[in-house]
Amino acid sequence: MTAIPSASEFALPTASARPQASSFTVEAIRDLAAAEAIWRELEGAGTSSPYQRFDWQKAYVEALAESRGFEPCVLLVRDGDGRPCLLIPLAIERRPGLCAAGAIGGKHANYHLPLMAAGAALPSPSALRALLRQAGRRLGIDAYAFTNLPLSWRGLANPLASGGWPSPSNGYRLTLAGSAEEVLERALSKDARKKLRQKDKKLRERGPVVHRWRARPPTSRRFFRRS
């Protein structure tokens, strides 16, 4: 497995410092459907994790926005020629005395990053902070708080992670190529594989090991009675 260094949180107050001059502009889109065309174009040709796909984010919003009390919003950053270069999905939570924005997906998403256009020039960290402050003032956001930020993805630096605090643990990725045994040999040490074989042997000594899916309530009740 390969470690993915990450930042755990990046908080940016919007009330301090004036935005720096930049050729980039930012647009706030409050309706996900209004951003769908550009969103799908960026996810198809740009760089992001599966958690930033339109369908994943839309499903999360439809399932949890009302019960969790957040408002979805999309920040679209364009370069000096008006071409989209970054798309940042936000979940805005308004509480008495504070309005904070974070990434859509929360703890349900392993990785948070913007959708980055292929081959596009991206704003510098300071320019992006200025754009976020600018958008925050328009939307009434007091602070941004992002978690689970990989420092890079597919060779590109995650612009949201610049200036973040180090995460207490790294993310990991694993290439599932070859047989199951070959994958385990690449991912685990000889000693770790030996311990797994010992555990497997002890478990099988207690009787047959099978995997069953609880498809209907009667099956579930039967399993609980046995335990």
mmCIF file with all atom_site columns, C-alpha atoms in Angstrom:
data_model
loop_
_atom_site.group_PDB
_atom_site.id
_atom_site.type_symbol
_atom_site.label_atom_id
_atom_site.label_alt_id
_atom_site.label_comp_id
_atom_site.label_asym_id
_atom_site.label_entity_id
_atom_site.label_seq_id
_atom_site.pdbx_PDB_ins_code
_atom_site.Cartn_x
_atom_site.Cartn_y
_atom_site.Cartn_z
_atom_site.occupancy
_atom_site.B_iso_or_equiv
_atom_site.pdbx_formal_charge
_atom_site.auth_seq_id
_atom_site.auth_comp_id
_atom_site.auth_asym_id
_atom_site.auth_atom_id
_atom_site.pdbx_PDB_model_num
ATOM 1   C CA . MET A 1 1   ? 0.000   0.000   0.000   1.00 0.00 ? 1   MET A CA 1
ATOM 2   C CA . THR A 1 2   ? 1.183   3.517   -0.754  1.00 0.00 ? 2   THR A CA 1
ATOM 3   C CA . ALA A 1 3   ? 0.653   6.303   1.746   1.00 0.00 ? 3   ALA A CA 1
ATOM 4   C CA . ILE A 1 4   ? -1.072  9.493   0.583   1.00 0.00 ? 4   ILE A CA 1
ATOM 5   C CA . PRO A 1 5   ? 0.117   12.377  2.804   1.00 0.00 ? 5   PRO A CA 1
ATOM 6   C CA . SER A 1 6   ? -2.819  14.507  3.811   1.00 0.00 ? 6   SER A CA 1
ATOM 7   C CA . ALA A 1 7   ? -3.893  17.553  5.735   1.00 0.00 ? 7   ALA A CA 1
ATOM 8   C CA . SER A 1 8   ? -6.571  17.120  8.363   1.00 0.00 ? 8   SER A CA 1
ATOM 9   C CA . GLU A 1 9   ? -8.084  20.570  8.409   1.00 0.00 ? 9   GLU A CA 1
ATOM 10  C CA . PHE A 1 10  ? -7.775  23.966  6.790   1.00 0.00 ? 10  PHE A CA 1
ATOM 11  C CA . ALA A 1 11  ? -9.785  26.805  8.315   1.00 0.00 ? 11  ALA A CA 1
ATOM 12  C CA . LEU A 1 12  ? -9.939  30.186  6.611   1.00 0.00 ? 12  LEU A CA 1
ATOM 13  C CA . PRO A 1 13  ? -11.689 33.137  8.269   1.00 0.00 ? 13  PRO A CA 1
ATOM 14  C CA . THR A 1 14  ? -13.376 35.301  5.667   1.00 0.00 ? 14  THR A CA 1
ATOM 15  C CA . ALA A 1 15  ? -13.462 38.519  7.630   1.00 0.00 ? 15  ALA A CA 1
ATOM 16  C CA . SER A 1 16  ? -9.732  39.255  7.604   1.00 0.00 ? 16  SER A CA 1
ATOM 17  C CA . ALA A 1 17  ? -7.417  40.583  4.915   1.00 0.00 ? 17  ALA A CA 1
ATOM 18  C CA . ARG A 1 18  ? -8.471  42.109  1.625   1.00 0.00 ? 18  ARG A CA 1
ATOM 19  C CA . PRO A 1 19  ? -8.524  39.872  -1.433  1.00 0.00 ? 19  PRO A CA 1
ATOM 20  C CA . GLN A 1 20  ? -5.327  40.006  -3.447  1.00 0.00 ? 20  GLN A CA 1
ATOM 21  C CA . ALA A 1 21  ? -5.495  41.065  -7.070  1.00 0.00 ? 21  ALA A CA 1
ATOM 22  C CA . SER A 1 22  ? -5.880  38.056  -9.346  1.00 0.00 ? 22  SER A CA 1
ATOM 23  C CA . SER A 1 23  ? -6.843  37.284  -12.919 1.00 0.00 ? 23  SER A CA 1
ATOM 24  C CA . PHE A 1 24  ? -9.059  34.491  -11.598 1.00 0.00 ? 24  PHE A CA 1
ATOM 25  C CA . THR A 1 25  ? -12.725 34.970  -10.786 1.00 0.00 ? 25  THR A CA 1
ATOM 26  C CA . VAL A 1 26  ? -15.105 32.983  -8.607  1.00 0.00 ? 26  VAL A CA 1
ATOM 27  C CA . GLU A 1 27  ? -18.823 32.335  -9.095  1.00 0.00 ? 27  GLU A CA 1
ATOM 28  C CA . ALA A 1 28  ? -21.202 30.862  -6.506  1.00 0.00 ? 28  ALA A CA 1
ATOM 29  C CA . ILE A 1 29  ? -23.821 28.452  -7.873  1.00 0.00 ? 29  ILE A CA 1
ATOM 30  C CA . ARG A 1 30  ? -26.465 27.499  -5.312  1.00 0.00 ? 30  ARG A CA 1
ATOM 31  C CA . ASP A 1 31  ? -28.227 24.869  -7.450  1.00 0.00 ? 31  ASP A CA 1
ATOM 32  C CA . LEU A 1 32  ? -26.259 21.693  -8.207  1.00 0.00 ? 32  LEU A CA 1
ATOM 33  C CA . ALA A 1 33  ? -28.299 21.107  -11.351 1.00 0.00 ? 33  ALA A CA 1
ATOM 34  C CA . ALA A 1 34  ? -27.184 24.476  -12.731 1.00 0.00 ? 34  ALA A CA 1
ATOM 35  C CA . ALA A 1 35  ? -23.558 23.361  -12.442 1.00 0.00 ? 35  ALA A CA 1
ATOM 36  C CA . GLU A 1 36  ? -24.099 19.840  -13.772 1.00 0.00 ? 36  GLU A CA 1
ATOM 37  C CA . ALA A 1 37  ? -22.906 20.387  -17.346 1.00 0.00 ? 37  ALA A CA 1
ATOM 38  C CA . ILE A 1 38  ? -19.592 22.009  -16.349 1.00 0.00 ? 38  ILE A CA 1
ATOM 39  C CA . TRP A 1 39  ? -19.242 19.574  -13.446 1.00 0.00 ? 39  TRP A CA 1
ATOM 40  C CA . ARG A 1 40  ? -19.533 16.490  -15.638 1.00 0.00 ? 40  ARG A CA 1
ATOM 41  C CA . GLU A 1 41  ? -17.123 17.972  -18.160 1.00 0.00 ? 41  GLU A CA 1
ATOM 42  C CA . LEU A 1 42  ? -14.504 18.530  -15.442 1.00 0.00 ? 42  LEU A CA 1
ATOM 43  C CA . GLU A 1 43  ? -14.969 15.112  -13.861 1.00 0.00 ? 43  GLU A CA 1
ATOM 44  C CA . GLY A 1 44  ? -14.614 13.466  -17.280 1.00 0.00 ? 44  GLY A CA 1
ATOM 45  C CA . ALA A 1 45  ? -11.500 15.271  -18.464 1.00 0.00 ? 45  ALA A CA 1
ATOM 46  C CA . GLY A 1 46  ? -10.076 16.771  -15.272 1.00 0.00 ? 46  GLY A CA 1
ATOM 47  C CA . THR A 1 47  ? -8.712  15.470  -11.981 1.00 0.00 ? 47  THR A CA 1
ATOM 48  C CA . SER A 1 48  ? -10.657 14.566  -8.839  1.00 0.00 ? 48  SER A CA 1
ATOM 49  C CA . SER A 1 49  ? -11.415 11.581  -6.637  1.00 0.00 ? 49  SER A CA 1
ATOM 50  C CA . PRO A 1 50  ? -14.569 9.459   -7.080  1.00 0.00 ? 50  PRO A CA 1
ATOM 51  C CA . TYR A 1 51  ? -16.127 11.334  -4.148  1.00 0.00 ? 51  TYR A CA 1
ATOM 52  C CA . GLN A 1 52  ? -16.275 14.522  -6.212  1.00 0.00 ? 52  GLN A CA 1
ATOM 53  C CA . ARG A 1 53  ? -18.320 12.969  -9.012  1.00 0.00 ? 53  ARG A CA 1
ATOM 54  C CA . PHE A 1 54  ? -21.628 14.751  -9.644  1.00 0.00 ? 54  PHE A CA 1
ATOM 55  C CA . ASP A 1 55  ? -23.755 11.654  -9.067  1.00 0.00 ? 55  ASP A CA 1
ATOM 56  C CA . TRP A 1 56  ? -22.064 10.853  -5.723  1.00 0.00 ? 56  TRP A CA 1
ATOM 57  C CA . GLN A 1 57  ? -22.410 14.417  -4.461  1.00 0.00 ? 57  GLN A CA 1
ATOM 58  C CA . LYS A 1 58  ? -25.991 14.765  -5.695  1.00 0.00 ? 58  LYS A CA 1
ATOM 59  C CA . ALA A 1 59  ? -26.990 11.545  -3.923  1.00 0.00 ? 59  ALA A CA 1
ATOM 60  C CA . TYR A 1 60  ? -25.355 12.732  -0.693  1.00 0.00 ? 60  TYR A CA 1
ATOM 61  C CA . VAL A 1 61  ? -27.152 16.078  -0.842  1.00 0.00 ? 61  VAL A CA 1
ATOM 62  C CA . GLU A 1 62  ? -30.532 14.518  -1.588  1.00 0.00 ? 62  GLU A CA 1
ATOM 63  C CA . ALA A 1 63  ? -30.130 12.028  1.256   1.00 0.00 ? 63  ALA A CA 1
ATOM 64  C CA . LEU A 1 64  ? -28.709 14.239  3.989   1.00 0.00 ? 64  LEU A CA 1
ATOM 65  C CA . ALA A 1 65  ? -28.934 17.983  3.282   1.00 0.00 ? 65  ALA A CA 1
ATOM 66  C CA . GLU A 1 66  ? -32.311 18.424  4.937   1.00 0.00 ? 66  GLU A CA 1
ATOM 67  C CA . SER A 1 67  ? -31.681 16.217  7.985   1.00 0.00 ? 67  SER A CA 1
ATOM 68  C CA . ARG A 1 68  ? -28.136 17.522  8.548   1.00 0.00 ? 68  ARG A CA 1
ATOM 69  C CA . GLY A 1 69  ? -29.210 21.118  7.988   1.00 0.00 ? 69  GLY A CA 1
ATOM 70  C CA . PHE A 1 70  ? -26.715 22.210  5.335   1.00 0.00 ? 70  PHE A CA 1
ATOM 71  C CA . GLU A 1 71  ? -27.089 24.128  2.081   1.00 0.00 ? 71  GLU A CA 1
ATOM 72  C CA . PRO A 1 72  ? -25.239 22.851  -1.012  1.00 0.00 ? 72  PRO A CA 1
ATOM 73  C CA . CYS A 1 73  ? -23.319 25.381  -3.058  1.00 0.00 ? 73  CYS A CA 1
ATOM 74  C CA . VAL A 1 74  ? -20.720 25.176  -5.812  1.00 0.00 ? 74  VAL A CA 1
ATOM 75  C CA . LEU A 1 75  ? -17.831 27.589  -6.234  1.00 0.00 ? 75  LEU A CA 1
ATOM 76  C CA . LEU A 1 76  ? -16.651 27.787  -9.840  1.00 0.00 ? 76  LEU A CA 1
ATOM 77  C CA . VAL A 1 77  ? -13.247 29.396  -10.401 1.00 0.00 ? 77  VAL A CA 1
ATOM 78  C CA . ARG A 1 78  ? -12.427 30.657  -13.894 1.00 0.00 ? 78  ARG A CA 1
ATOM 79  C CA . ASP A 1 79  ? -9.080  31.784  -15.293 1.00 0.00 ? 79  ASP A CA 1
ATOM 80  C CA . GLY A 1 80  ? -8.374  35.115  -16.984 1.00 0.00 ? 80  GLY A CA 1
ATOM 81  C CA . ASP A 1 81  ? -9.887  33.838  -20.246 1.00 0.00 ? 81  ASP A CA 1
ATOM 82  C CA . GLY A 1 82  ? -13.110 32.757  -18.546 1.00 0.00 ? 82  GLY A CA 1
ATOM 83  C CA . ARG A 1 83  ? -12.358 29.013  -18.708 1.00 0.00 ? 83  ARG A CA 1
ATOM 84  C CA . PRO A 1 84  ? -13.376 26.886  -15.693 1.00 0.00 ? 84  PRO A CA 1
ATOM 85  C CA . CYS A 1 85  ? -10.293 25.643  -13.838 1.00 0.00 ? 85  CYS A CA 1
ATOM 86  C CA . LEU A 1 86  ? -11.597 24.671  -10.385 1.00 0.00 ? 86  LEU A CA 1
ATOM 87  C CA . LEU A 1 87  ? -14.958 23.493  -9.102  1.00 0.00 ? 87  LEU A CA 1
ATOM 88  C CA . ILE A 1 88  ? -15.385 23.337  -5.315  1.00 0.00 ? 88  ILE A CA 1
ATOM 89  C CA . PRO A 1 89  ? -18.580 21.737  -3.933  1.00 0.00 ? 89  PRO A CA 1
ATOM 90  C CA . LEU A 1 90  ? -19.532 23.151  -0.527  1.00 0.00 ? 90  LEU A CA 1
ATOM 91  C CA . ALA A 1 91  ? -21.877 22.264  2.310   1.00 0.00 ? 91  ALA A CA 1
ATOM 92  C CA . ILE A 1 92  ? -22.814 25.472  4.141   1.00 0.00 ? 92  ILE A CA 1
ATOM 93  C CA . GLU A 1 93  ? -24.027 25.143  7.735   1.00 0.00 ? 93  GLU A CA 1
ATOM 94  C CA . ARG A 1 94  ? -25.594 28.137  9.459   1.00 0.00 ? 94  ARG A CA 1
ATOM 95  C CA . ARG A 1 95  ? -25.623 28.146  13.252  1.00 0.00 ? 95  ARG A CA 1
ATOM 96  C CA . PRO A 1 96  ? -26.330 30.934  15.755  1.00 0.00 ? 96  PRO A CA 1
ATOM 97  C CA . GLY A 1 97  ? -23.294 33.186  15.608  1.00 0.00 ? 97  GLY A CA 1
ATOM 98  C CA . LEU A 1 98  ? -21.402 31.238  12.939  1.00 0.00 ? 98  LEU A CA 1
ATOM 99  C CA . CYS A 1 99  ? -21.738 30.148  9.335   1.00 0.00 ? 99  CYS A CA 1
ATOM 100 C CA . ALA A 1 100 ? -19.165 27.564  8.249   1.00 0.00 ? 100 ALA A CA 1
ATOM 101 C CA . ALA A 1 101 ? -18.588 25.823  4.918   1.00 0.00 ? 101 ALA A CA 1
ATOM 102 C CA . GLY A 1 102 ? -16.906 22.485  4.344   1.00 0.00 ? 102 GLY A CA 1
ATOM 103 C CA . ALA A 1 103 ? -16.722 19.870  1.634   1.00 0.00 ? 103 ALA A CA 1
ATOM 104 C CA . ILE A 1 104 ? -19.859 17.987  0.627   1.00 0.00 ? 104 ILE A CA 1
ATOM 105 C CA . GLY A 1 105 ? -19.556 14.423  1.877   1.00 0.00 ? 105 GLY A CA 1
ATOM 106 C CA . GLY A 1 106 ? -18.146 15.082  5.345   1.00 0.00 ? 106 GLY A CA 1
ATOM 107 C CA . LYS A 1 107 ? -16.828 11.953  7.047   1.00 0.00 ? 107 LYS A CA 1
ATOM 108 C CA . HIS A 1 108 ? -18.497 9.766   4.408   1.00 0.00 ? 108 HIS A CA 1
ATOM 109 C CA . ALA A 1 109 ? -15.796 10.754  1.896   1.00 0.00 ? 109 ALA A CA 1
ATOM 110 C CA . ASN A 1 110 ? -12.219 9.543   2.358   1.00 0.00 ? 110 ASN A CA 1
ATOM 111 C CA . TYR A 1 111 ? -10.769 12.359  0.254   1.00 0.00 ? 111 TYR A CA 1
ATOM 112 C CA . HIS A 1 112 ? -11.791 15.968  -0.341  1.00 0.00 ? 112 HIS A CA 1
ATOM 113 C CA . LEU A 1 113 ? -10.400 18.089  -3.148  1.00 0.00 ? 113 LEU A CA 1
ATOM 114 C CA . PRO A 1 114 ? -11.762 20.331  -5.886  1.00 0.00 ? 114 PRO A CA 1
ATOM 115 C CA . LEU A 1 115 ? -12.319 19.205  -9.447  1.00 0.00 ? 115 LEU A CA 1
ATOM 116 C CA . MET A 1 116 ? -9.313  20.493  -11.401 1.00 0.00 ? 116 MET A CA 1
ATOM 117 C CA . ALA A 1 117 ? -9.470  21.128  -15.133 1.00 0.00 ? 117 ALA A CA 1
ATOM 118 C CA . ALA A 1 118 ? -6.965  19.203  -17.263 1.00 0.00 ? 118 ALA A CA 1
ATOM 119 C CA . GLY A 1 119 ? -3.888  21.265  -18.145 1.00 0.00 ? 119 GLY A CA 1
ATOM 120 C CA . ALA A 1 120 ? -5.320  24.437  -16.619 1.00 0.00 ? 120 ALA A CA 1
ATOM 121 C CA . ALA A 1 121 ? -3.302  27.043  -14.780 1.00 0.00 ? 121 ALA A CA 1
ATOM 122 C CA . LEU A 1 122 ? -4.553  27.047  -11.204 1.00 0.00 ? 122 LEU A CA 1
ATOM 123 C CA . PRO A 1 123 ? -4.576  29.970  -8.774  1.00 0.00 ? 123 PRO A CA 1
ATOM 124 C CA . SER A 1 124 ? -1.742  30.132  -6.264  1.00 0.00 ? 124 SER A CA 1
ATOM 125 C CA . PRO A 1 125 ? -2.580  29.306  -2.627  1.00 0.00 ? 125 PRO A CA 1
ATOM 126 C CA . SER A 1 126 ? -2.725  32.997  -1.733  1.00 0.00 ? 126 SER A CA 1
ATOM 127 C CA . ALA A 1 127 ? -4.920  33.788  -4.761  1.00 0.00 ? 127 ALA A CA 1
ATOM 128 C CA . LEU A 1 128 ? -7.260  30.902  -3.924  1.00 0.00 ? 128 LEU A CA 1
ATOM 129 C CA . ARG A 1 129 ? -7.562  32.126  -0.339  1.00 0.00 ? 129 ARG A CA 1
ATOM 130 C CA . ALA A 1 130 ? -8.500  35.557  -1.670  1.00 0.00 ? 130 ALA A CA 1
ATOM 131 C CA . LEU A 1 131 ? -11.147 34.017  -3.941  1.00 0.00 ? 131 LEU A CA 1
ATOM 132 C CA . LEU A 1 132 ? -12.570 31.982  -1.050  1.00 0.00 ? 132 LEU A CA 1
ATOM 133 C CA . ARG A 1 133 ? -12.775 35.095  1.114   1.00 0.00 ? 133 ARG A CA 1
ATOM 134 C CA . GLN A 1 134 ? -14.474 36.927  -1.723  1.00 0.00 ? 134 GLN A CA 1
ATOM 135 C CA . ALA A 1 135 ? -17.064 34.184  -2.168  1.00 0.00 ? 135 ALA A CA 1
ATOM 136 C CA . GLY A 1 136 ? -17.464 33.898  1.596   1.00 0.00 ? 136 GLY A CA 1
ATOM 137 C CA . ARG A 1 137 ? -18.439 37.535  1.909   1.00 0.00 ? 137 ARG A CA 1
ATOM 138 C CA . ARG A 1 138 ? -21.092 37.136  -0.770  1.00 0.00 ? 138 ARG A CA 1
ATOM 139 C CA . LEU A 1 139 ? -22.528 33.998  0.818   1.00 0.00 ? 139 LEU A CA 1
ATOM 140 C CA . GLY A 1 140 ? -22.260 35.109  4.442   1.00 0.00 ? 140 GLY A CA 1
ATOM 141 C CA . ILE A 1 141 ? -19.660 32.437  5.301   1.00 0.00 ? 141 ILE A CA 1
ATOM 142 C CA . ASP A 1 142 ? -17.530 33.159  8.378   1.00 0.00 ? 142 ASP A CA 1
ATOM 143 C CA . ALA A 1 143 ? -15.040 30.306  7.960   1.00 0.00 ? 143 ALA A CA 1
ATOM 144 C CA . TYR A 1 144 ? -14.121 27.357  5.769   1.00 0.00 ? 144 TYR A CA 1
ATOM 145 C CA . ALA A 1 145 ? -13.198 24.045  7.378   1.00 0.00 ? 145 ALA A CA 1
ATOM 146 C CA . PHE A 1 146 ? -11.946 21.241  5.129   1.00 0.00 ? 146 PHE A CA 1
ATOM 147 C CA . THR A 1 147 ? -10.875 17.785  6.317   1.00 0.00 ? 147 THR A CA 1
ATOM 148 C CA . ASN A 1 148 ? -9.447  14.645  4.665   1.00 0.00 ? 148 ASN A CA 1
ATOM 149 C CA . LEU A 1 149 ? -7.374  16.663  2.206   1.00 0.00 ? 149 LEU A CA 1
ATOM 150 C CA . PRO A 1 150 ? -4.800  14.672  0.211   1.00 0.00 ? 150 PRO A CA 1
ATOM 151 C CA . LEU A 1 151 ? -1.787  16.893  -0.451  1.00 0.00 ? 151 LEU A CA 1
ATOM 152 C CA . SER A 1 152 ? -1.788  15.713  -4.058  1.00 0.00 ? 152 SER A CA 1
ATOM 153 C CA . TRP A 1 153 ? -3.876  13.576  -6.395  1.00 0.00 ? 153 TRP A CA 1
ATOM 154 C CA . ARG A 1 154 ? -2.612  11.938  -9.575  1.00 0.00 ? 154 ARG A CA 1
ATOM 155 C CA . GLY A 1 155 ? 0.484   14.107  -9.479  1.00 0.00 ? 155 GLY A CA 1
ATOM 156 C CA . LEU A 1 156 ? -1.360  17.411  -8.975  1.00 0.00 ? 156 LEU A CA 1
ATOM 157 C CA . ALA A 1 157 ? -1.141  19.403  -5.752  1.00 0.00 ? 157 ALA A CA 1
ATOM 158 C CA . ASN A 1 158 ? -4.458  19.832  -3.970  1.00 0.00 ? 158 ASN A CA 1
ATOM 159 C CA . PRO A 1 159 ? -4.859  23.626  -3.782  1.00 0.00 ? 159 PRO A CA 1
ATOM 160 C CA . LEU A 1 160 ? -7.180  23.371  -0.768  1.00 0.00 ? 160 LEU A CA 1
ATOM 161 C CA . ALA A 1 161 ? -4.523  21.580  1.297   1.00 0.00 ? 161 ALA A CA 1
ATOM 162 C CA . SER A 1 162 ? -1.940  24.367  1.193   1.00 0.00 ? 162 SER A CA 1
ATOM 163 C CA . GLY A 1 163 ? -1.387  25.689  4.709   1.00 0.00 ? 163 GLY A CA 1
ATOM 164 C CA . GLY A 1 164 ? -3.342  22.884  6.369   1.00 0.00 ? 164 GLY A CA 1
ATOM 165 C CA . TRP A 1 165 ? -2.387  21.050  9.542   1.00 0.00 ? 165 TRP A CA 1
ATOM 166 C CA . PRO A 1 166 ? -0.863  17.584  9.110   1.00 0.00 ? 166 PRO A CA 1
ATOM 167 C CA . SER A 1 167 ? -3.332  14.741  9.453   1.00 0.00 ? 167 SER A CA 1
ATOM 168 C CA . PRO A 1 168 ? -2.730  12.303  12.345  1.00 0.00 ? 168 PRO A CA 1
ATOM 169 C CA . SER A 1 169 ? -2.766  9.465   9.800   1.00 0.00 ? 169 SER A CA 1
ATOM 170 C CA . ASN A 1 170 ? -2.122  9.150   6.085   1.00 0.00 ? 170 ASN A CA 1
ATOM 171 C CA . GLY A 1 171 ? -4.550  7.854   3.522   1.00 0.00 ? 171 GLY A CA 1
ATOM 172 C CA . TYR A 1 172 ? -3.593  4.706   1.612   1.00 0.00 ? 172 TYR A CA 1
ATOM 173 C CA . ARG A 1 173 ? -4.143  3.262   -1.812  1.00 0.00 ? 173 ARG A CA 1
ATOM 174 C CA . LEU A 1 174 ? -3.735  -0.306  -3.017  1.00 0.00 ? 174 LEU A CA 1
ATOM 175 C CA . THR A 1 175 ? -3.476  -1.608  -6.571  1.00 0.00 ? 175 THR A CA 1
ATOM 176 C CA . LEU A 1 176 ? -5.648  -4.713  -6.994  1.00 0.00 ? 176 LEU A CA 1
ATOM 177 C CA . ALA A 1 177 ? -3.629  -6.433  -9.729  1.00 0.00 ? 177 ALA A CA 1
ATOM 178 C CA . GLY A 1 178 ? -2.956  -10.159 -9.997  1.00 0.00 ? 178 GLY A CA 1
ATOM 179 C CA . SER A 1 179 ? -4.298  -12.876 -7.711  1.00 0.00 ? 179 SER A CA 1
ATOM 180 C CA . ALA A 1 180 ? -5.433  -12.332 -4.124  1.00 0.00 ? 180 ALA A CA 1
ATOM 181 C CA . GLU A 1 181 ? -2.239  -13.962 -2.876  1.00 0.00 ? 181 GLU A CA 1
ATOM 182 C CA . GLU A 1 182 ? -0.079  -11.658 -5.021  1.00 0.00 ? 182 GLU A CA 1
ATOM 183 C CA . VAL A 1 183 ? -1.896  -8.607  -3.664  1.00 0.00 ? 183 VAL A CA 1
ATOM 184 C CA . LEU A 1 184 ? -1.318  -9.761  -0.080  1.00 0.00 ? 184 LEU A CA 1
ATOM 185 C CA . GLU A 1 185 ? 2.368   -10.370 -0.791  1.00 0.00 ? 185 GLU A CA 1
ATOM 186 C CA . ARG A 1 186 ? 2.767   -6.784  -2.013  1.00 0.00 ? 186 ARG A CA 1
ATOM 187 C CA . ALA A 1 187 ? 0.730   -5.237  0.799   1.00 0.00 ? 187 ALA A CA 1
ATOM 188 C CA . LEU A 1 188 ? 1.734   -7.308  3.856   1.00 0.00 ? 188 LEU A CA 1
ATOM 189 C CA . SER A 1 189 ? 5.013   -8.522  5.290   1.00 0.00 ? 189 SER A CA 1
ATOM 190 C CA . LYS A 1 190 ? 5.823   -12.237 5.548   1.00 0.00 ? 190 LYS A CA 1
ATOM 191 C CA . ASP A 1 191 ? 5.212   -12.115 9.308   1.00 0.00 ? 191 ASP A CA 1
ATOM 192 C CA . ALA A 1 192 ? 1.823   -10.408 8.889   1.00 0.00 ? 192 ALA A CA 1
ATOM 193 C CA . ARG A 1 193 ? 0.703   -13.029 6.349   1.00 0.00 ? 193 ARG A CA 1
ATOM 194 C CA . LYS A 1 194 ? 1.798   -15.784 8.719   1.00 0.00 ? 194 LYS A CA 1
ATOM 195 C CA . LYS A 1 195 ? -0.350  -14.342 11.511  1.00 0.00 ? 195 LYS A CA 1
ATOM 196 C CA . LEU A 1 196 ? -3.358  -14.191 9.186   1.00 0.00 ? 196 LEU A CA 1
ATOM 197 C CA . ARG A 1 197 ? -2.888  -17.858 8.235   1.00 0.00 ? 197 ARG A CA 1
ATOM 198 C CA . GLN A 1 198 ? -2.724  -18.784 11.929  1.00 0.00 ? 198 GLN A CA 1
ATOM 199 C CA . LYS A 1 199 ? -5.956  -16.913 12.641  1.00 0.00 ? 199 LYS A CA 1
ATOM 200 C CA . ASP A 1 200 ? -7.627  -18.553 9.650   1.00 0.00 ? 200 ASP A CA 1
ATOM 201 C CA . LYS A 1 201 ? -6.551  -22.006 10.874  1.00 0.00 ? 201 LYS A CA 1
ATOM 202 C CA . LYS A 1 202 ? -7.890  -21.424 14.400  1.00 0.00 ? 202 LYS A CA 1
ATOM 203 C CA . LEU A 1 203 ? -11.187 -20.152 13.037  1.00 0.00 ? 203 LEU A CA 1
ATOM 204 C CA . ARG A 1 204 ? -11.656 -23.154 10.769  1.00 0.00 ? 204 ARG A CA 1
ATOM 205 C CA . GLU A 1 205 ? -10.917 -25.523 13.678  1.00 0.00 ? 205 GLU A CA 1
ATOM 206 C CA . ARG A 1 206 ? -14.126 -24.256 15.277  1.00 0.00 ? 206 ARG A CA 1
ATOM 207 C CA . GLY A 1 207 ? -16.202 -25.397 12.301  1.00 0.00 ? 207 GLY A CA 1
ATOM 208 C CA . PRO A 1 208 ? -17.125 -24.485 8.707   1.00 0.00 ? 208 PRO A CA 1
ATOM 209 C CA . VAL A 1 209 ? -16.725 -20.818 7.780   1.00 0.00 ? 209 VAL A CA 1
ATOM 210 C CA . VAL A 1 210 ? -19.353 -19.435 5.385   1.00 0.00 ? 210 VAL A CA 1
ATOM 211 C CA . HIS A 1 211 ? -20.466 -15.985 4.285   1.00 0.00 ? 211 HIS A CA 1
ATOM 212 C CA . ARG A 1 212 ? -24.171 -15.223 4.226   1.00 0.00 ? 212 ARG A CA 1
ATOM 213 C CA . TRP A 1 213 ? -26.046 -12.018 3.441   1.00 0.00 ? 213 TRP A CA 1
ATOM 214 C CA . ARG A 1 214 ? -29.049 -11.024 5.539   1.00 0.00 ? 214 ARG A CA 1
ATOM 215 C CA . ALA A 1 215 ? -31.518 -10.557 2.710   1.00 0.00 ? 215 ALA A CA 1
ATOM 216 C CA . ARG A 1 216 ? -34.793 -10.717 4.684   1.00 0.00 ? 216 ARG A CA 1
ATOM 217 C CA . PRO A 1 217 ? -35.871 -10.110 8.316   1.00 0.00 ? 217 PRO A CA 1
ATOM 218 C CA . PRO A 1 218 ? -36.556 -13.808 9.054   1.00 0.00 ? 218 PRO A CA 1
ATOM 219 C CA . THR A 1 219 ? -32.936 -14.632 8.182   1.00 0.00 ? 219 THR A CA 1
ATOM 220 C CA . SER A 1 220 ? -31.705 -11.895 10.491  1.00 0.00 ? 220 SER A CA 1
ATOM 221 C CA . ARG A 1 221 ? -33.831 -13.109 13.397  1.00 0.00 ? 221 ARG A CA 1
ATOM 222 C CA . ARG A 1 222 ? -32.537 -16.666 12.912  1.00 0.00 ? 222 ARG A CA 1
ATOM 223 C CA . PHE A 1 223 ? -28.914 -15.478 13.048  1.00 0.00 ? 223 PHE A CA 1
ATOM 224 C CA . PHE A 1 224 ? -29.519 -13.498 16.245  1.00 0.00 ? 224 PHE A CA 1
ATOM 225 C CA . ARG A 1 225 ? -31.184 -16.461 17.951  1.00 0.00 ? 225 ARG A CA 1
ATOM 226 C CA . ARG A 1 226 ? -28.137 -18.596 17.186  1.00 0.00 ? 226 ARG A CA 1
ATOM 227 C CA . SER A 1 227 ? -25.786 -16.072 18.749  1.00 0.00 ? 227 SER A CA 1
#
